[in-house]
Structures are given as structure tokens and as C-alpha cells.
Short mmCIF file of C-alpha atoms and ligand atoms in Angstrom, two decimals:
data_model
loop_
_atom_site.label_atom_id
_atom_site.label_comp_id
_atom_site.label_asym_id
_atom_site.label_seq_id
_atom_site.Cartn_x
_atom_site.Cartn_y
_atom_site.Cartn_z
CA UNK A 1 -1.44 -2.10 -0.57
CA UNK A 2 -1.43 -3.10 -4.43
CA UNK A 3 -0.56 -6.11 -5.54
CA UNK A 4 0.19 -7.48 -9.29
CA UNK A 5 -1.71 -10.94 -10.13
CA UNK A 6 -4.71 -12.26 -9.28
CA UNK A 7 -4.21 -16.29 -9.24
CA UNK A 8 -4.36 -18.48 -5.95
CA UNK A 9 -0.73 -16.64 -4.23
CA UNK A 10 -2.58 -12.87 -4.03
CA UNK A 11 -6.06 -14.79 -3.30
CA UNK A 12 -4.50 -16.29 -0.14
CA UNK A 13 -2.64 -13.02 1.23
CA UNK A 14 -6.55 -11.73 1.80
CA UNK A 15 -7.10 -13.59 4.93
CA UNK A 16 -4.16 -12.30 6.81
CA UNK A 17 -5.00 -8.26 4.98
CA UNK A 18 -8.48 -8.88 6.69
CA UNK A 19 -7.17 -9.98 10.01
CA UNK A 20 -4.42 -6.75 10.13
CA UNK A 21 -7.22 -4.56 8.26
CA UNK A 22 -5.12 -4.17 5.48
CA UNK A 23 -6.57 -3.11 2.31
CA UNK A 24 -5.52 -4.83 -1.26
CA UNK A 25 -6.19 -3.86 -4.31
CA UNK A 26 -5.14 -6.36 -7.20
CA UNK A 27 -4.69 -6.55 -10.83
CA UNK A 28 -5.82 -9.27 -11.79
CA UNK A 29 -6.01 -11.02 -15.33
CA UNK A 30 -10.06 -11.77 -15.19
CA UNK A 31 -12.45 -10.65 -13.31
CA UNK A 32 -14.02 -14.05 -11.90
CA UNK A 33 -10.12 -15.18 -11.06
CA UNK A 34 -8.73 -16.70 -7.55
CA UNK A 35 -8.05 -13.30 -6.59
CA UNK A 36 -11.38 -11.54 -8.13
CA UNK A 37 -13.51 -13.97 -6.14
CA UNK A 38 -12.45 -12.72 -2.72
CA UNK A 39 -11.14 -8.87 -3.02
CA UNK A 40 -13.52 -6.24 -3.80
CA UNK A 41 -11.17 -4.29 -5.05
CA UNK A 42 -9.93 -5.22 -8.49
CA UNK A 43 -8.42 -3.85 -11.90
CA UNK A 44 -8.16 -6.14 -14.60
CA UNK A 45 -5.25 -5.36 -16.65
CA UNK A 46 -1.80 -6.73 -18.20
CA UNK A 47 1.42 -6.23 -15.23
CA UNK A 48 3.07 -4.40 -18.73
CA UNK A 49 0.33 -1.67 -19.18
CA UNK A 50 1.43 0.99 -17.08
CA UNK A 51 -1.47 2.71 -17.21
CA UNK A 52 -3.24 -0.12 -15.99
CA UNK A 53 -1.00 -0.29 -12.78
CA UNK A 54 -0.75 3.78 -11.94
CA UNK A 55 -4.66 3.34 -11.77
CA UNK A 56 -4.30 -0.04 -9.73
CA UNK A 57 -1.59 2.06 -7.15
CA UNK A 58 -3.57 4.98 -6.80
CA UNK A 59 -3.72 5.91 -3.03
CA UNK A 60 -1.73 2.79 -2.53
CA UNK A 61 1.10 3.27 0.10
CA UNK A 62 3.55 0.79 -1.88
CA UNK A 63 3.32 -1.87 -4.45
CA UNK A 64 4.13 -5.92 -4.47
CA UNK A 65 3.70 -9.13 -6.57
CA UNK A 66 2.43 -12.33 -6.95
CA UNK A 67 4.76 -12.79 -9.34
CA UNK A 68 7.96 -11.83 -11.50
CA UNK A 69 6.20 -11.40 -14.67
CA UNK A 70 5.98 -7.25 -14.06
CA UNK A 71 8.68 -5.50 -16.65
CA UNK A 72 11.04 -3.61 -15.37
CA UNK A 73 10.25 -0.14 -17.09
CA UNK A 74 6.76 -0.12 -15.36
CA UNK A 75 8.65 -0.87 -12.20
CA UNK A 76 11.05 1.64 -12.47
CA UNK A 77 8.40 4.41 -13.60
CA UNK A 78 6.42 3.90 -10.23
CA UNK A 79 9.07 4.45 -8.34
CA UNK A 80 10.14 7.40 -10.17
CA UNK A 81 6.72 8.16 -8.89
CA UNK A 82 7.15 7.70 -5.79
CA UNK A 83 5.19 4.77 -4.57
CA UNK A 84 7.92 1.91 -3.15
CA UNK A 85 7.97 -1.45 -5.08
CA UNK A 86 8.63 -4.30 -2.63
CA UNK A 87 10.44 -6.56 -4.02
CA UNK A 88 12.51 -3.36 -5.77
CA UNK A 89 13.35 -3.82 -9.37
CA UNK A 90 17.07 -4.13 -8.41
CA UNK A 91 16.34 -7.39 -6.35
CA UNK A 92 13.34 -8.24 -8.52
CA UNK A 93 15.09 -8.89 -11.62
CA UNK A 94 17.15 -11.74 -9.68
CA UNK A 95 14.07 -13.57 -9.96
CA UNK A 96 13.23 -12.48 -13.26
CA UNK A 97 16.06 -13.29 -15.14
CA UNK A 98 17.94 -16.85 -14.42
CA UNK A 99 21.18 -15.57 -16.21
CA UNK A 100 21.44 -12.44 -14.20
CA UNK A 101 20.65 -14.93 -11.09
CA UNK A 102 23.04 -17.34 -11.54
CA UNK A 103 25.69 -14.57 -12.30
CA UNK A 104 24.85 -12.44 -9.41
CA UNK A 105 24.80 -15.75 -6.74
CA UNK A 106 28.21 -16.44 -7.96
CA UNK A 107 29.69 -13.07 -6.83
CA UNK A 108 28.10 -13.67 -3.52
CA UNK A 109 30.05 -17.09 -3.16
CA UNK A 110 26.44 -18.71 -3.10
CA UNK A 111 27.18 -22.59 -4.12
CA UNK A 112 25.39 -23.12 -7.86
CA UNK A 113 25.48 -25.93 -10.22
CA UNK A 114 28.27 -25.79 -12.89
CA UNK A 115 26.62 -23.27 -15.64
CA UNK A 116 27.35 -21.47 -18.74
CA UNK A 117 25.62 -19.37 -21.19
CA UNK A 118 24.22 -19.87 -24.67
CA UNK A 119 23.17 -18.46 -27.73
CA UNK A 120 24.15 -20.60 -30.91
CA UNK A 121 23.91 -24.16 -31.39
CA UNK A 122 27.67 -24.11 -31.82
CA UNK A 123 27.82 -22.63 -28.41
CA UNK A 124 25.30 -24.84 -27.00
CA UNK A 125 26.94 -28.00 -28.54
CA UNK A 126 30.20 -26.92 -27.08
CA UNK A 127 29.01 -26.86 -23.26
CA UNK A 128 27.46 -30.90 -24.06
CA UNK A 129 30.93 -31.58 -25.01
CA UNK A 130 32.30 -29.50 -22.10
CA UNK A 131 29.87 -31.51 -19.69
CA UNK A 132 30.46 -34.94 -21.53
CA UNK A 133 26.48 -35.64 -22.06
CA UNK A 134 23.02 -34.21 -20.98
CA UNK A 135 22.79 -30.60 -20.02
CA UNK A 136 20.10 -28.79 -18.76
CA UNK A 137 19.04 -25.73 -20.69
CA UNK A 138 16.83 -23.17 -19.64
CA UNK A 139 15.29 -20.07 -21.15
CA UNK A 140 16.53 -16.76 -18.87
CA UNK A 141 13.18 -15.26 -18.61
CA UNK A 142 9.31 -16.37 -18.50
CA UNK A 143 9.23 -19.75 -17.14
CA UNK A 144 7.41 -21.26 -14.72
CA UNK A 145 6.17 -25.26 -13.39
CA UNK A 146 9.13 -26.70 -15.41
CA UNK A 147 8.08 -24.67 -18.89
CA UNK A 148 11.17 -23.75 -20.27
CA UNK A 149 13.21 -25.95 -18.63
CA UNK A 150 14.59 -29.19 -20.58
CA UNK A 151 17.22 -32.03 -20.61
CA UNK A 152 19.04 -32.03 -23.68
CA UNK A 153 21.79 -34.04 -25.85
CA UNK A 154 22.01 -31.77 -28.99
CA UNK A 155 21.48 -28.37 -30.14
CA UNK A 156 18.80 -29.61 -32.41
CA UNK A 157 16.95 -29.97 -28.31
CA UNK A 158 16.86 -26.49 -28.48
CA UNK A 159 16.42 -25.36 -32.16
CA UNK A 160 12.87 -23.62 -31.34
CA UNK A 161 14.73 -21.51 -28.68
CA UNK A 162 17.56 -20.48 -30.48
CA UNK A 163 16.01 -19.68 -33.97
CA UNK A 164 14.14 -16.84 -33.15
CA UNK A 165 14.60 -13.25 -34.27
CA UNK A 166 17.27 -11.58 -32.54
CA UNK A 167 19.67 -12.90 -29.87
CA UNK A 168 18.13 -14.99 -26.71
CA UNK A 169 21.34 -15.81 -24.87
CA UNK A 170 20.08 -19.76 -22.64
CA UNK A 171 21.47 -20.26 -19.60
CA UNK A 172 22.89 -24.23 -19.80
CA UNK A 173 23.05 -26.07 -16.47
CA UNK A 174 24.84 -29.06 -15.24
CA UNK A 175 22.49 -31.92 -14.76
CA UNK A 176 22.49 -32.05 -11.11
CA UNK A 177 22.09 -35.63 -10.11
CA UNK A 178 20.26 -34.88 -6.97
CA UNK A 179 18.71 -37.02 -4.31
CA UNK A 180 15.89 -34.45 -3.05
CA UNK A 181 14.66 -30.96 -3.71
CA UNK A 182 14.73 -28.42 -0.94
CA UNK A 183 13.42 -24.72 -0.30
CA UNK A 184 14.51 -22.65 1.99
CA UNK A 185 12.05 -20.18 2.48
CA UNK A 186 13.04 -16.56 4.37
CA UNK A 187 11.05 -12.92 4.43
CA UNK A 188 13.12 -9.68 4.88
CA UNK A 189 11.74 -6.37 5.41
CA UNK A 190 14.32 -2.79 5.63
CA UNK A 191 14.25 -1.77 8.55
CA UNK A 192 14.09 -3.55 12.35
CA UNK A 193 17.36 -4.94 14.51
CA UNK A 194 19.81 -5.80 12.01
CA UNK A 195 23.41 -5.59 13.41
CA UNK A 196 23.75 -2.84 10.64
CA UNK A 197 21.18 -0.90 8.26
CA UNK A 198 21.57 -2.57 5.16
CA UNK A 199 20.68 -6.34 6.78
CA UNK A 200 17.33 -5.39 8.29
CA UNK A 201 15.25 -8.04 9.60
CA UNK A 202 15.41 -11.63 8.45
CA UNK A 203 13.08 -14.63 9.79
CA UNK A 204 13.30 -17.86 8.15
CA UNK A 205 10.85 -20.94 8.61
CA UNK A 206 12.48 -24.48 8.78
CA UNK A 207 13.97 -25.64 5.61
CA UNK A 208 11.52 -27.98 3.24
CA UNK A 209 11.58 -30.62 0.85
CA UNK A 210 9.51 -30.07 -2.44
CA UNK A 211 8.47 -32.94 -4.80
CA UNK A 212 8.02 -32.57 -8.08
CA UNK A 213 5.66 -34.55 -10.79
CA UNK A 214 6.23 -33.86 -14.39
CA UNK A 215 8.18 -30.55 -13.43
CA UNK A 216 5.23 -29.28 -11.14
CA UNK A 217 5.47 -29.36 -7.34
CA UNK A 218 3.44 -31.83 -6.08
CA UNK A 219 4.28 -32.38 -2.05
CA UNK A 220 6.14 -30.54 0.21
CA UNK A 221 7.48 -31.89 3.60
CA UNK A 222 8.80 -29.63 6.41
CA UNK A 223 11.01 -29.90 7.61
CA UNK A 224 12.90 -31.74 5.35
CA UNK A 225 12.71 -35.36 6.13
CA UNK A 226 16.78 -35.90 5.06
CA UNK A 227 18.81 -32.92 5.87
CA UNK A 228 20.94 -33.19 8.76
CA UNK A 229 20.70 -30.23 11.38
CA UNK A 230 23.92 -29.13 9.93
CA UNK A 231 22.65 -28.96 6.12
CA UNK A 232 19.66 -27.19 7.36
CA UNK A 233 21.58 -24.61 8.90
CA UNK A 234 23.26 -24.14 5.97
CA UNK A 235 20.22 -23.84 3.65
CA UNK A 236 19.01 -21.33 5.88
CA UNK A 237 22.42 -19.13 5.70
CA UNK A 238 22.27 -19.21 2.26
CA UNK A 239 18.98 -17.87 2.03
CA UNK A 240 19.83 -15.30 4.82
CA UNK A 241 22.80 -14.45 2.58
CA UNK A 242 20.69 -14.20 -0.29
CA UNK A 243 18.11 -11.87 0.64
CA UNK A 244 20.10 -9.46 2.86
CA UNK A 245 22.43 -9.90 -0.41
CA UNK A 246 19.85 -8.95 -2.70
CA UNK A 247 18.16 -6.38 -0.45
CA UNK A 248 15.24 -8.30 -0.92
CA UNK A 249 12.27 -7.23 0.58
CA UNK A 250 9.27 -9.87 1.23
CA UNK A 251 9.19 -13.53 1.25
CA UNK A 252 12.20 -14.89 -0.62
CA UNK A 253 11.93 -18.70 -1.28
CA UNK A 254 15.31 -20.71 -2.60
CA UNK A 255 14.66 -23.88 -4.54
CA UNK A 256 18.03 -25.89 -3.90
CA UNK A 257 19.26 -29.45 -4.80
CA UNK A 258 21.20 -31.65 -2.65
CA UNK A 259 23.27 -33.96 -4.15
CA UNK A 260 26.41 -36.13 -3.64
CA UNK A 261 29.58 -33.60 -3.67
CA UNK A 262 32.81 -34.52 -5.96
CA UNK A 263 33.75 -36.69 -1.88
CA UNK A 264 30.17 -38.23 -1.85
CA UNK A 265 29.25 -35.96 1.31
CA UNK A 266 26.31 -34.54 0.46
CA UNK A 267 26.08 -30.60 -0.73
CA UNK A 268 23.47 -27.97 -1.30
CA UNK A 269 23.19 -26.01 -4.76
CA UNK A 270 21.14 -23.34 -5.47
CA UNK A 271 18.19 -23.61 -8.25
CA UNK A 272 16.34 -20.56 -8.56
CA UNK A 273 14.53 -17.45 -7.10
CA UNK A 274 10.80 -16.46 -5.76
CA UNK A 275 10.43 -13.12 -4.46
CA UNK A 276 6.69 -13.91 -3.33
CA UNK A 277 4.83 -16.42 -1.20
CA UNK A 278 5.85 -19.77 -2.89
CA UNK A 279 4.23 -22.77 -3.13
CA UNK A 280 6.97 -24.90 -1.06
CA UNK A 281 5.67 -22.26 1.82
CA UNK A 282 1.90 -23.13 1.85
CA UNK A 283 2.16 -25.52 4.95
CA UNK A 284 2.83 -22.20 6.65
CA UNK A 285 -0.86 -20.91 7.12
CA UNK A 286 -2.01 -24.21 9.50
CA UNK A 287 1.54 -25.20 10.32
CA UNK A 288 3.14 -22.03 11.38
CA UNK A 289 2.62 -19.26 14.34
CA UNK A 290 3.36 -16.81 11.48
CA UNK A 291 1.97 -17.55 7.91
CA UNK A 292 4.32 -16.43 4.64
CA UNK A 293 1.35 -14.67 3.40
CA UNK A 294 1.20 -12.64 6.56
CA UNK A 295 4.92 -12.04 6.55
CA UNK A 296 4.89 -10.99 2.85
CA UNK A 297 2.40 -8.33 4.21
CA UNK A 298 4.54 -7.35 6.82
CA UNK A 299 7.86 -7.38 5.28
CA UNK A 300 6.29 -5.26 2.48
CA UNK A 301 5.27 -2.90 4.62
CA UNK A 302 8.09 -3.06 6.96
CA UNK A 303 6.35 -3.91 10.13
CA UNK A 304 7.88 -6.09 12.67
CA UNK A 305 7.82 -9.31 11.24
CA UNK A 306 6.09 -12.53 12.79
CA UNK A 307 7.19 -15.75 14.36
CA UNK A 308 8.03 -18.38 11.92
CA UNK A 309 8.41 -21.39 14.37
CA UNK A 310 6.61 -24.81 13.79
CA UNK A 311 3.26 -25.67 15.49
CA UNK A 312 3.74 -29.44 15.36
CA UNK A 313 7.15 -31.16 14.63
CA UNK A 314 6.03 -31.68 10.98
CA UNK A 315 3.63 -30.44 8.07
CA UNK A 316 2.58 -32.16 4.87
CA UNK A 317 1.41 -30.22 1.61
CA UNK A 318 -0.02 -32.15 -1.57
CA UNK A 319 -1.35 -30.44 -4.09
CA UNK A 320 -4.37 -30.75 -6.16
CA UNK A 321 -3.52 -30.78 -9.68
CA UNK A 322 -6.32 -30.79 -12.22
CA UNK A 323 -9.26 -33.42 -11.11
CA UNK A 324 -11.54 -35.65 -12.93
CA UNK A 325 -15.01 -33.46 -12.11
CA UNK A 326 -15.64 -30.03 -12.55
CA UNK A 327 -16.29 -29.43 -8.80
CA UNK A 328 -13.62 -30.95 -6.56
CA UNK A 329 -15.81 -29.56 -3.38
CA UNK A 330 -18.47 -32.02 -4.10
CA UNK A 331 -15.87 -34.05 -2.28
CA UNK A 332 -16.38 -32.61 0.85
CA UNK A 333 -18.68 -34.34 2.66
CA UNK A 334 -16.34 -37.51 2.55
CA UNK A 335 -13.01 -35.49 2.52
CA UNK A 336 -13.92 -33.68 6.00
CA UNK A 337 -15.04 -37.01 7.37
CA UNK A 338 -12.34 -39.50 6.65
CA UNK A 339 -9.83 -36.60 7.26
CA UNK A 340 -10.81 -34.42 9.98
CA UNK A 341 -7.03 -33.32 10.63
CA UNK A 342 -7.09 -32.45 6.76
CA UNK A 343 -6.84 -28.66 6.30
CA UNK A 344 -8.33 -27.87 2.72
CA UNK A 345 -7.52 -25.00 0.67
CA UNK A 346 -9.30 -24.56 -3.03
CA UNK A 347 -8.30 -22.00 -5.18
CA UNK A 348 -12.16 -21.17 -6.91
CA UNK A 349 -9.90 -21.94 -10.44
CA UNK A 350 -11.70 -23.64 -13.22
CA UNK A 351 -10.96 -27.01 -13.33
CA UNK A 352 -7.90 -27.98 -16.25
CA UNK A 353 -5.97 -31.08 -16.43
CA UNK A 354 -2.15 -30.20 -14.59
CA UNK A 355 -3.85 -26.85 -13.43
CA UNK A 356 -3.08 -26.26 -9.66
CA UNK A 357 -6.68 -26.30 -8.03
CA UNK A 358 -5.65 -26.06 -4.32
CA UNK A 359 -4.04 -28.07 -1.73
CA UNK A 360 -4.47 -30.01 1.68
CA UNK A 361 -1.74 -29.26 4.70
CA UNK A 362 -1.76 -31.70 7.43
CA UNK A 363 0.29 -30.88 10.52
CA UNK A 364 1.21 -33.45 13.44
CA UNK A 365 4.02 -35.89 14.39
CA UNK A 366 4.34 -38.69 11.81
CA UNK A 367 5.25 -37.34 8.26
CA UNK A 368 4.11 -40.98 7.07
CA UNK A 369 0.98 -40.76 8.51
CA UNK A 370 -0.10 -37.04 7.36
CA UNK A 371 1.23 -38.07 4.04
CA UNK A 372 -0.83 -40.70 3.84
CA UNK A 373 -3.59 -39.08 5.15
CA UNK A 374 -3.53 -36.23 2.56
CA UNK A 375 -2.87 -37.94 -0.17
CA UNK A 376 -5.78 -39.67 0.66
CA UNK A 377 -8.00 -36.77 0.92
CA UNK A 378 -5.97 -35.00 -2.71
CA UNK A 379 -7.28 -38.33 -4.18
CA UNK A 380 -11.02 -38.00 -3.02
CA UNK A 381 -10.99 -34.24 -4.38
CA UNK A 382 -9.56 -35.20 -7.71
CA UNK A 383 -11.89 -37.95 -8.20
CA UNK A 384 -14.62 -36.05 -7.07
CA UNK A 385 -17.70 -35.30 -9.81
CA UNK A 386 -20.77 -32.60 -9.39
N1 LIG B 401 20.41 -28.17 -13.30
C1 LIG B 401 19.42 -29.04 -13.06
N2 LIG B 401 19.68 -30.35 -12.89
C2 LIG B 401 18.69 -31.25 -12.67
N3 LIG B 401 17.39 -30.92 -12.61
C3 LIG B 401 17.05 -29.63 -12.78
C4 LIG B 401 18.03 -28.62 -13.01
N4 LIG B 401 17.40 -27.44 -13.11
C5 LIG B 401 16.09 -27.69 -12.96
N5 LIG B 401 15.86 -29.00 -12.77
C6 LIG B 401 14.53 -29.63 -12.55
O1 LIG B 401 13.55 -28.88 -13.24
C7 LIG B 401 12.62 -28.29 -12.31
C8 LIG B 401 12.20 -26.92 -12.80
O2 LIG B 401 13.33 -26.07 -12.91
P1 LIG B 401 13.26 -24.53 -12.49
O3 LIG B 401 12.90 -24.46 -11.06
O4 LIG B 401 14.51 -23.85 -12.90
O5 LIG B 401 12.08 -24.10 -13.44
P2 LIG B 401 10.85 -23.13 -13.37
O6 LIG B 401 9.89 -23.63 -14.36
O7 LIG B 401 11.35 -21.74 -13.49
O8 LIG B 401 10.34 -23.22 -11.92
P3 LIG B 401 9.07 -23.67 -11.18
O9 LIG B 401 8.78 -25.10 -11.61
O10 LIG B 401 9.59 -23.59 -9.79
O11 LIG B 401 7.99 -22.72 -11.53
C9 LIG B 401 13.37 -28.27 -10.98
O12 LIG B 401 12.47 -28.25 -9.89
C10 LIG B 401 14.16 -29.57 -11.08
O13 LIG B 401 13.33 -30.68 -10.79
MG1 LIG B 402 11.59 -23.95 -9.77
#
């Protein structure tokens, strides 16, 4: 199997390729990456040199991602090829593009926050006015961790986006006053025992909540503390809807909002697109029978996919983000004491201030307690010196 990317989402699809014997072979950006560190069996290269990714394909029997950032001419050119691209570039550029998203969710009847496009300040002013305040513009294409996302009052918010050469069309957003942030997360693979051939087979893990700090994930809770057994449902459908929708093969996570309706009652919006493992899915691999970076692997290769039920009634993710020493494993010999249920993942990155250096998952009963206790142990590894 190739894969495009080599950060910490590729890295962690090697354990389950080793358990199933499945061979990857990744592009990755540098050779001493997440990714480089643990598969043998790396070209470094740029996702728009398609040179660089016929030589990563090779014998491969089809191609995936660790993330969107592959152009669509290089996608369509290996297909032509004949080597399957899962996600395909027809569902792919759902998650590429957040204009072609929100336009495509609409048709499907998928519930979005009000939005509009824009490419002049005139145009830009005139949704503020339409809104009656603060907006939320976005770039279509290329962000990622909140980058290219921003709050604004006035065009002049926005001037560095819209005076560039040539036309960039932003997508403007309602600003959803939401009480939580949810992801429904979902894999789909072709074939298997879908009431008809173009659903497939669809297996979703419980809806999540997702935290963020400064526009970066920071915890994730699943299930979702909040959401009513109805809601949940619901955020599940959608994603169902979404990926059979979107033919949508691999793990699809949807970022959603809930947030008081025009009655008060509560109400589910969709935010945006993965087509990859996803961060709000991480608590999988300890808190899961079946693991999203397994499914991915399976989906992709349309095997039958896994179980996605619960081990424990609830899982906690925190993140590490940047630390205060260049070696957060120097906090190991205190983290694995105090926190024996703690299950620690580092990502072998290079230590940077906001840079996401790994994670703890903590499964049980109590989402207070493993909250508490990884925090706790997320604290000890960010403090931690060489
Ligand atoms: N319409 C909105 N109203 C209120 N807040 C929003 C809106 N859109 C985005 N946000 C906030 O900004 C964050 C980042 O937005 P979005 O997910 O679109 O950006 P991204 O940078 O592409 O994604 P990611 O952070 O998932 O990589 C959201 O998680 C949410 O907290
Ligand atoms: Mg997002």
C-alpha cells in the first residue's frame, strides 16, 4: 500500500500494517520524520511531484493519504494509470476544498451553518452587513489547526487574503455560537453488505467531543459527554450520509458544532471534512476493538471492516502540544508511575512550541477521573527536560 505524508497519522497506521502484514511505503517530507522513523520503506518527495509519487506507487496495489494536501492532477494521472486512489479524487476534493464542501453538503440536505462566498471586500463587507456583525471567513483550500480560519468585522480582516494576484473566491461563515465541538468519525470501504452497491460498508465509532486551544485540538472525549442518545444518532446519520454520499472510501471524520437552534433545542451543523485517520479518532487504538488506523487499512483495501464498539464506557485523549524540554520521554519514569492506566503515544517529532508531539488516551468509567489523570501525565511530559 502507498501512502502520501509522513507526519504522526501515516506513522501510527504501521502498527496495525505489521499486525495484518501489510506493507507501506510512504512519501514522506524528511527522511528522519514520524513516519521515516518506523517504515523502512520511504521516498522523500513533494505530494505535487508526480514523478515522485509514480516511483512511491510502484508495485503498490492502490494509493491513500495522510492528508488532503495531494493535487488533483497527480491524483487523476494515477488513476489514469491504473493504480486506485482511496479516498478517489471525486470524494477527495470534498475535503480539499471548503467551498466545494459546503456546496456539495447542501445538495445532500446535510445541516451547515449559514454561508456565502467571497472574493472582494465589497462582497465580503456585504455578507457582515447581511449577518449584522462578526463573520467567520475562511480560505477554501490549504488550511489546517485553525490557519486560515478567522473572526472578522471588516474587509480590511481579510485584506492579505483578498489582495493577491488573481481571484481567491473565501468561503464566509456564520459565527456559530456553539456550546461544544463534536466529530463523528465513520470508515467506508466499496464493496461488503450494503442494501445496494453504491452504499457499501459503513461502521461508525461513537460520536466525540473535541476541544480546542488556540484553534488546535487539544482533548477529545468519547463519547460525547452532552449529546443526548438522540443527537448522537443523528451525528452518526449524517456522517453515514456523508460518506456513502461522497463515495468516500476510508476513515471519514465530521467536525460538527452543536448549538442552540432558532427554538433553543439544541442542533448539529456540519464544520468540515477529513478523509484520513483524524485526530478526534486517536482514543480508538486503546479504546476501541477496532482502531481507525486499522480500518483506514481495511477500508482502503476493501476488506471486511472491523468492530468499532467501545472497550470501556469512556476514553479520554489530551494532546501534547509543544513542551518545555527537548525530550518529553525523559518523563517517563514518573509518567508510567503516577499513571499506570495512562496509554502514551509520542510522535519521535522535534520538539516546537504549539507542535503536536503525541498524546495520552485513558480509557475507563469516570471521564473526570481519566481527564484528570491525563492531563496530569500531558503536564509531566511537557514539563519534562533531558
Ligand atoms: N462558522 C464557525 N463559527 C464558529 N467557530 C468556527 C466556525 N468555523 C470554524 N470555527 C472554529 O475554528 C476552528 C477551526 O476551523 P476549521 O475546522 O474550519 O479549520 P481548519 O484549520 O481547516 O481545521 P483543523 O483545525 O481541524 O485542522 C473550529 O474547530 C472552530 O473552533
Ligand atoms: Mg477543523
Amino acid at each position: 500500500m502507498a501512502v502520501i505524508g509522513g507526519g504522526q497519522l501515516a506513522r501510527m497506521m504501521q502498527a496495525p500494517a505489521l499486525a495484518l502484514d501489510v506493507h507501506l511505503r510512504v512519501l514522506v517530507e524528511a527522511k528522519d520524520g514520524p513516519t521515516a522513523q518506523v517504515v523502512p520503506d520511504v521516498v522523500v518527495g513533494d505530494p505535487g511531484d508526480l514523478e515522485a509519487v509514480r516511483w512511491l506507487i510502484g508495485d503498490a496495489s492502490v494509493l491513500t493519504f495522510e492528508h488532503e494536501h495531494t493535487p488533483r492532477f497527480v491524483l487523476d494521472a494515477i488513476e489514469k494509470m491504473g493504480t486506485p486512489v482511496r479516498p478517489g479524487p471525486d470524494a477527495l476534493q470534498f475535503a480539499q476544498d471548503k467551498i466545494l464542501m459546503r456546496r456539495r453538503l447542501t445538495e445532500l440536505g446535510v445541516p451547515c451553518p449559514w454561508w456565502t462566498t467571497a472574493a472582494t471586500r465589497d462582497e465580503v463587507a456585504a455578507a457582515i452587513a447581511d449577518r449584522g456583525g462578526a463573520v467567520v471567513a475562511k480560505t477554501a483550500r490549504g488550511g489546517y489547526d485553525g490557519k486560515g480560519v478567522r473572526v472578522i468585522s471588516t474587509p480590511d480582516d481579510v485584506a492579505d487574503w483578498l489582495d493577491v494576484p488573481g481571484t481567491v473566491e473565501l468561503l464566509i461563515e456564520e459565527l456559530v455560537p456553539y456550546t461544544s465541538e463534536l466529530a463523528a468519525l465513520t470508515a467506508r470501504r466499496p464493496g461488503g453488505a450494503g442494501p445496494d452497491e453504491s452504499t457499501g460498508e459503513v461502521r461508525s465509532w461513537p460520536v466525540a467531543e473535541t476541544r480546542q486551544r488556540d484553534g488546535v485540538c487539544a482533548e477529545v472525549i468519547a463519547p460525547a459527554p452532552e449529546l443526548t442518545p438522540a443527537l448522537a444518532d443523528e451525528a452518526q446519520r449524517i456522517a453515514e450520509t456523508i460518506a456513502v454520499g461522497l463515495g468516500v472510501t476510508g476513515v471519514l471524520a465530521v467536525e460538527m458544532f452543536l448549538a442552540p437552534g432558532d427554538d433553543g433545542r439544541p442542533r448539529l451543523l456540519v464544520n468540515e471534512l477529513a478523509m484520513r485517520p483524524h485526530n478526534s479518532g486517536h482514543w480508538t487504538i486503546d479504546g476501541a476493538v477496532t482502531s481507525q488506523f486499522e480500518q483506514h487499512l481495511r477500508a482502503v483495501l476493501d476488506l471486511p471492516l472491523g468492530d468499532p464498539s467501545p472497550l470501556a464506557p469512556a476514553a479520554v485523549m489530551v494532546n501534547l502540544l509543544g513542551a518545555d524540554g527537548p525530550e518529553p520521554a525523559a518523563a517517563y519514569p514518573r509518567v508510567l508511575a503516577e499513571h499506570p492506566g495512562a496509554k502514551v503515544q509520542l510522535y519521535g517529532k522535534e520538539v516546537r512550541p504549539g507542535r503536536k508531539l503525541g498524546h495520552v488516551t485513558e480509557v475507563g468509567k469516570d471521564i473526570e477521573t481519566l481527564l484528570t489523570s491525563a492531563r496530569a501525565a500531558v503536564e509531566l511530559l511537557h514539563a519534562a527536560t533531558a
